[in-house]
PDB file of C-alpha atoms in Angstrom:
ATOM      1  CA  UNK A1455      -3.717 -22.499   0.249  1.00 78.00           C
ATOM      2  CA  UNK A1456      -3.274 -21.153  -3.143  1.00 91.00           C
ATOM      3  CA  UNK A1457       0.040 -20.123  -5.081  1.00 93.00           C
ATOM      4  CA  UNK A1458       0.400 -17.319  -6.726  1.00 96.00           C
ATOM      5  CA  UNK A1459       3.110 -16.769  -9.054  1.00 94.00           C
ATOM      6  CA  UNK A1460       2.656 -13.930 -11.631  1.00 96.00           C
ATOM      7  CA  UNK A1461       0.603 -10.742 -11.596  1.00 97.00           C
ATOM      8  CA  UNK A1462      -2.241 -12.180 -13.676  1.00 97.00           C
ATOM      9  CA  UNK A1463      -3.151 -14.694 -11.059  1.00 97.00           C
ATOM     10  CA  UNK A1464      -2.892 -11.798  -8.633  1.00 98.00           C
ATOM     11  CA  UNK A1465      -5.462  -9.708  -9.982  1.00 97.00           C
ATOM     12  CA  UNK A1466      -7.761 -12.770 -10.907  1.00 96.00           C
ATOM     13  CA  UNK A1467      -7.201 -13.488  -6.587  1.00 97.00           C
ATOM     14  CA  UNK A1468      -7.768  -9.262  -6.160  1.00 97.00           C
ATOM     15  CA  UNK A1469     -10.592  -9.183  -8.415  1.00 95.00           C
ATOM     16  CA  UNK A1470     -12.514 -12.148  -5.788  1.00 95.00           C
ATOM     17  CA  UNK A1471     -12.376 -10.277  -2.671  1.00 95.00           C
ATOM     18  CA  UNK A1472     -14.971  -7.571  -1.638  1.00 92.00           C
ATOM     19  CA  UNK A1473     -14.153  -4.090  -1.128  1.00 91.00           C
ATOM     20  CA  UNK A1474     -13.568  -4.405   2.787  1.00 90.00           C
ATOM     21  CA  UNK A1475     -11.266  -7.398   1.831  1.00 94.00           C
ATOM     22  CA  UNK A1476      -9.551  -5.615  -0.597  1.00 95.00           C
ATOM     23  CA  UNK A1477      -8.793  -3.152   2.044  1.00 93.00           C
ATOM     24  CA  UNK A1478      -7.716  -5.636   4.670  1.00 95.00           C
ATOM     25  CA  UNK A1479      -5.059  -7.265   2.473  1.00 97.00           C
ATOM     26  CA  UNK A1480      -4.354  -3.809   1.111  1.00 97.00           C
ATOM     27  CA  UNK A1481      -3.262  -3.291   4.468  1.00 97.00           C
ATOM     28  CA  UNK A1482      -1.139  -5.751   4.636  1.00 97.00           C
ATOM     29  CA  UNK A1483       0.535  -4.597   1.863  1.00 98.00           C
ATOM     30  CA  UNK A1484       1.496  -1.631   3.325  1.00 97.00           C
ATOM     31  CA  UNK A1485       2.807  -3.046   6.583  1.00 96.00           C
ATOM     32  CA  UNK A1486       5.126  -4.755   4.406  1.00 96.00           C
ATOM     33  CA  UNK A1487       7.331  -1.423   3.353  1.00 96.00           C
ATOM     34  CA  UNK A1488       5.691   0.802   6.552  1.00 95.00           C
ATOM     35  CA  UNK A1489       9.524   0.959   7.656  1.00 93.00           C
ATOM     36  CA  UNK A1490      10.283   3.171   4.673  1.00 92.00           C
ATOM     37  CA  UNK A1491       7.908   6.257   6.005  1.00 89.00           C
ATOM     38  CA  UNK A1492       7.652   6.581   9.824  1.00 87.00           C
ATOM     39  CA  UNK A1493       4.561   8.718   9.733  1.00 90.00           C
ATOM     40  CA  UNK A1494       2.208   7.456  13.134  1.00 92.00           C
ATOM     41  CA  UNK A1495      -0.906   8.552  11.280  1.00 92.00           C
ATOM     42  CA  UNK A1496       0.047   6.241   8.137  1.00 93.00           C
ATOM     43  CA  UNK A1497       0.051   3.463  10.656  1.00 94.00           C
ATOM     44  CA  UNK A1498      -3.308   4.333  12.227  1.00 93.00           C
ATOM     45  CA  UNK A1499      -4.753   4.674   8.476  1.00 93.00           C
ATOM     46  CA  UNK A1500      -3.672   0.490   8.226  1.00 94.00           C
ATOM     47  CA  UNK A1501      -4.622  -0.617  11.079  1.00 94.00           C
ATOM     48  CA  UNK A1502      -8.072   0.719  10.436  1.00 92.00           C
ATOM     49  CA  UNK A1503      -8.020  -0.297   7.011  1.00 92.00           C
ATOM     50  CA  UNK A1504      -7.451  -3.638   8.271  1.00 92.00           C
ATOM     51  CA  UNK A1505     -10.340  -3.896  10.559  1.00 90.00           C
ATOM     52  CA  UNK A1506     -13.836  -4.531   8.439  1.00 87.00           C
ATOM     53  CA  UNK A1507     -15.483  -2.751  11.418  1.00 90.00           C
ATOM     54  CA  UNK A1508     -14.483   0.190  10.614  1.00 90.00           C
ATOM     55  CA  UNK A1509     -16.758   3.017  10.406  1.00 90.00           C
ATOM     56  CA  UNK A1510     -16.850   5.273   7.496  1.00 89.00           C
ATOM     57  CA  UNK A1511     -16.495   8.154   9.190  1.00 92.00           C
ATOM     58  CA  UNK A1512     -13.003   6.983  10.759  1.00 93.00           C
ATOM     59  CA  UNK A1513     -12.143   5.740   7.031  1.00 91.00           C
ATOM     60  CA  UNK A1514     -13.160   9.522   5.879  1.00 91.00           C
ATOM     61  CA  UNK A1515     -10.690  10.545   8.763  1.00 92.00           C
ATOM     62  CA  UNK A1516      -7.776   8.699   8.039  1.00 91.00           C
ATOM     63  CA  UNK A1517      -8.121   9.225   4.657  1.00 91.00           C
ATOM     64  CA  UNK A1518      -7.474  13.120   5.306  1.00 93.00           C
ATOM     65  CA  UNK A1519      -4.618  12.014   7.368  1.00 90.00           C
ATOM     66  CA  UNK A1520      -3.175   9.873   4.775  1.00 90.00           C
ATOM     67  CA  UNK A1521      -3.813  12.378   1.895  1.00 88.00           C
ATOM     68  CA  UNK A1522      -2.354  15.295   4.250  1.00 88.00           C
ATOM     69  CA  UNK A1523       1.131  12.854   4.590  1.00 87.00           C
ATOM     70  CA  UNK A1524       1.185  11.928   1.309  1.00 84.00           C
ATOM     71  CA  UNK A1525       1.054  15.741   0.572  1.00 81.00           C
ATOM     72  CA  UNK A1526       3.809  16.684   2.743  1.00 79.00           C
ATOM     73  CA  UNK A1527       5.751  13.631   1.223  1.00 72.00           C
ATOM     74  CA  UNK A1528       5.732  15.063  -2.145  1.00 66.00           C
ATOM     75  CA  UNK A1529       6.539  18.189  -1.250  1.00 56.00           C
ATOM     76  CA  UNK A1530       9.722  17.147   0.102  1.00 56.00           C
ATOM     77  CA  UNK A1531      10.318  15.063  -2.762  1.00 55.00           C
ATOM     78  CA  UNK A1532      10.948  18.498  -4.921  1.00 56.00           C
ATOM     79  CA  UNK A1533      13.591  19.170  -7.421  1.00 52.00           C
ATOM     80  CA  UNK A1534      16.325  17.293  -5.804  1.00 64.00           C
ATOM     81  CA  UNK A1535      15.060  13.635  -6.357  1.00 70.00           C
ATOM     82  CA  UNK A1536      15.265  12.353  -3.430  1.00 80.00           C
ATOM     83  CA  UNK A1537      14.761   8.219  -3.761  1.00 84.00           C
ATOM     84  CA  UNK A1538      13.611   7.683   0.364  1.00 86.00           C
ATOM     85  CA  UNK A1539      10.971  10.913   0.464  1.00 85.00           C
ATOM     86  CA  UNK A1540       9.844   9.489  -2.781  1.00 87.00           C
ATOM     87  CA  UNK A1541       9.288   6.216  -1.750  1.00 90.00           C
ATOM     88  CA  UNK A1542       7.687   8.004   1.764  1.00 91.00           C
ATOM     89  CA  UNK A1543       5.201   9.594  -0.903  1.00 90.00           C
ATOM     90  CA  UNK A1544       4.455   6.259  -2.456  1.00 94.00           C
ATOM     91  CA  UNK A1545       4.011   4.280   0.729  1.00 95.00           C
ATOM     92  CA  UNK A1546       1.437   7.162   2.020  1.00 94.00           C
ATOM     93  CA  UNK A1547      -0.217   7.129  -1.276  1.00 94.00           C
ATOM     94  CA  UNK A1548      -0.404   3.361  -0.459  1.00 96.00           C
ATOM     95  CA  UNK A1549      -2.161   4.110   3.402  1.00 95.00           C
ATOM     96  CA  UNK A1550      -4.420   6.935   2.050  1.00 94.00           C
ATOM     97  CA  UNK A1551      -5.923   4.641  -1.200  1.00 95.00           C
ATOM     98  CA  UNK A1552      -6.527   2.006   1.877  1.00 92.00           C
ATOM     99  CA  UNK A1553      -8.752   4.041   3.399  1.00 92.00           C
ATOM    100  CA  UNK A1554     -11.062   5.615   0.658  1.00 91.00           C
ATOM    101  CA  UNK A1555     -13.884   6.520   0.950  1.00 82.00           C
ATOM    102  CA  UNK A1556     -16.371   5.462  -1.630  1.00 78.00           C
ATOM    103  CA  UNK A1557     -13.757   2.549  -2.346  1.00 72.00           C
ATOM    104  CA  UNK A1558     -13.314   1.169  -6.024  1.00 77.00           C
ATOM    105  CA  UNK A1559     -12.744  -2.302  -7.067  1.00 77.00           C
ATOM    106  CA  UNK A1560      -9.136  -2.481  -7.685  1.00 90.00           C
ATOM    107  CA  UNK A1561      -8.187  -0.793  -4.868  1.00 94.00           C
ATOM    108  CA  UNK A1562      -6.009  -3.132  -3.420  1.00 97.00           C
ATOM    109  CA  UNK A1563      -3.930  -3.587  -7.309  1.00 98.00           C
ATOM    110  CA  UNK A1564      -3.978   0.069  -6.754  1.00 96.00           C
ATOM    111  CA  UNK A1565      -2.052  -0.069  -3.049  1.00 98.00           C
ATOM    112  CA  UNK A1566       0.182  -3.188  -4.372  1.00 98.00           C
ATOM    113  CA  UNK A1567       1.589  -1.099  -7.496  1.00 97.00           C
ATOM    114  CA  UNK A1568       2.497   1.948  -4.808  1.00 96.00           C
ATOM    115  CA  UNK A1569       3.628  -0.265  -2.488  1.00 97.00           C
ATOM    116  CA  UNK A1570       5.805  -1.945  -5.539  1.00 96.00           C
ATOM    117  CA  UNK A1571       7.261   1.674  -6.212  1.00 94.00           C
ATOM    118  CA  UNK A1572       7.874   2.602  -2.917  1.00 94.00           C
ATOM    119  CA  UNK A1573      10.155  -0.633  -2.770  1.00 94.00           C
ATOM    120  CA  UNK A1574      12.059   0.266  -5.673  1.00 92.00           C
ATOM    121  CA  UNK A1575      12.653   3.859  -4.766  1.00 90.00           C
ATOM    122  CA  UNK A1576      14.566   2.277  -1.294  1.00 91.00           C
ATOM    123  CA  UNK A1577      16.118   0.272  -3.757  1.00 91.00           C
ATOM    124  CA  UNK A1578      17.410   2.838  -6.180  1.00 88.00           C
ATOM    125  CA  UNK A1579      18.527   4.879  -2.855  1.00 86.00           C
ATOM    126  CA  UNK A1580      20.280   2.094  -1.730  1.00 87.00           C
ATOM    127  CA  UNK A1581      21.704   1.334  -5.207  1.00 86.00           C
ATOM    128  CA  UNK A1582      20.760  -2.167  -5.051  1.00 81.00           C
ATOM    129  CA  UNK A1583      18.672  -4.120  -7.399  1.00 75.00           C
ATOM    130  CA  UNK A1584      15.028  -3.363  -7.847  1.00 66.00           C
ATOM    131  CA  UNK A1585      14.567  -7.361  -9.002  1.00 67.00           C
ATOM    132  CA  UNK A1586      10.601  -8.692  -7.890  1.00 68.00           C
ATOM    133  CA  UNK A1587      11.195  -9.340  -4.461  1.00 89.00           C
ATOM    134  CA  UNK A1588       8.045  -7.052  -3.445  1.00 94.00           C
ATOM    135  CA  UNK A1589       5.693  -8.399  -6.264  1.00 94.00           C
ATOM    136  CA  UNK A1590       6.792 -12.009  -5.082  1.00 95.00           C
ATOM    137  CA  UNK A1591       6.204 -10.468  -1.066  1.00 96.00           C
ATOM    138  CA  UNK A1592       2.307  -9.681  -2.123  1.00 98.00           C
ATOM    139  CA  UNK A1593       1.723 -12.739  -4.225  1.00 97.00           C
ATOM    140  CA  UNK A1594       3.082 -14.085  -0.546  1.00 97.00           C
ATOM    141  CA  UNK A1595       0.683 -12.455   1.491  1.00 97.00           C
ATOM    142  CA  UNK A1596      -2.307 -12.670  -0.732  1.00 98.00           C
ATOM    143  CA  UNK A1597      -2.382 -16.872  -0.994  1.00 96.00           C
ATOM    144  CA  UNK A1598      -2.591 -16.444   3.186  1.00 96.00           C
ATOM    145  CA  UNK A1599      -4.830 -14.273   2.932  1.00 96.00           C
ATOM    146  CA  UNK A1600      -6.848 -16.107   1.468  1.00 94.00           C
ATOM    147  CA  UNK A1601      -5.947 -19.272   2.778  1.00 87.00           C
TER     148      UNK A1601
END
C-alpha cells in the first residue's frame, strides 16, 4: 500500500484515477462525513457514485436530488450562520459533485475539499480544534483504495 502524507502526494494519486475511480473514492470521502448531514438523497447519491456500473441517467437523477439537498441546506444556513447547517451544505455539495453529469477530472479533489470544509464547520460548531484529521482520513482512504 502506498503512503500519502500531504496534499501534493494526495493530488498526484487522485490524478492517476479514471473519472469512474474518482467517483468511487470521492464517495468514500463523503461517507466519512455523512453523519454531519442526515438526508436520504445524499445517501443514495453516494451509493450510486460507488458503483462504476451506475447508468448515466441514474447519475443525473441522483445529481438533481443531491443538488436540491444542497440548495435546501444552503437556505437553512441563512443569516444566522449556523455552523452545523453550513456543514450539511458542504456534505450535500460533495455528494452532488460525486454524481455530477459530465464529471471533470478533478472531481475527487473537489469532493475532498467540500468534505474538509464540512468537518471544519462542525469543529467550529463544537468549539473543537480543526486540525488536519479529515485530511489524514482522506489520505488513508485513498491509500487503501489504490492498494
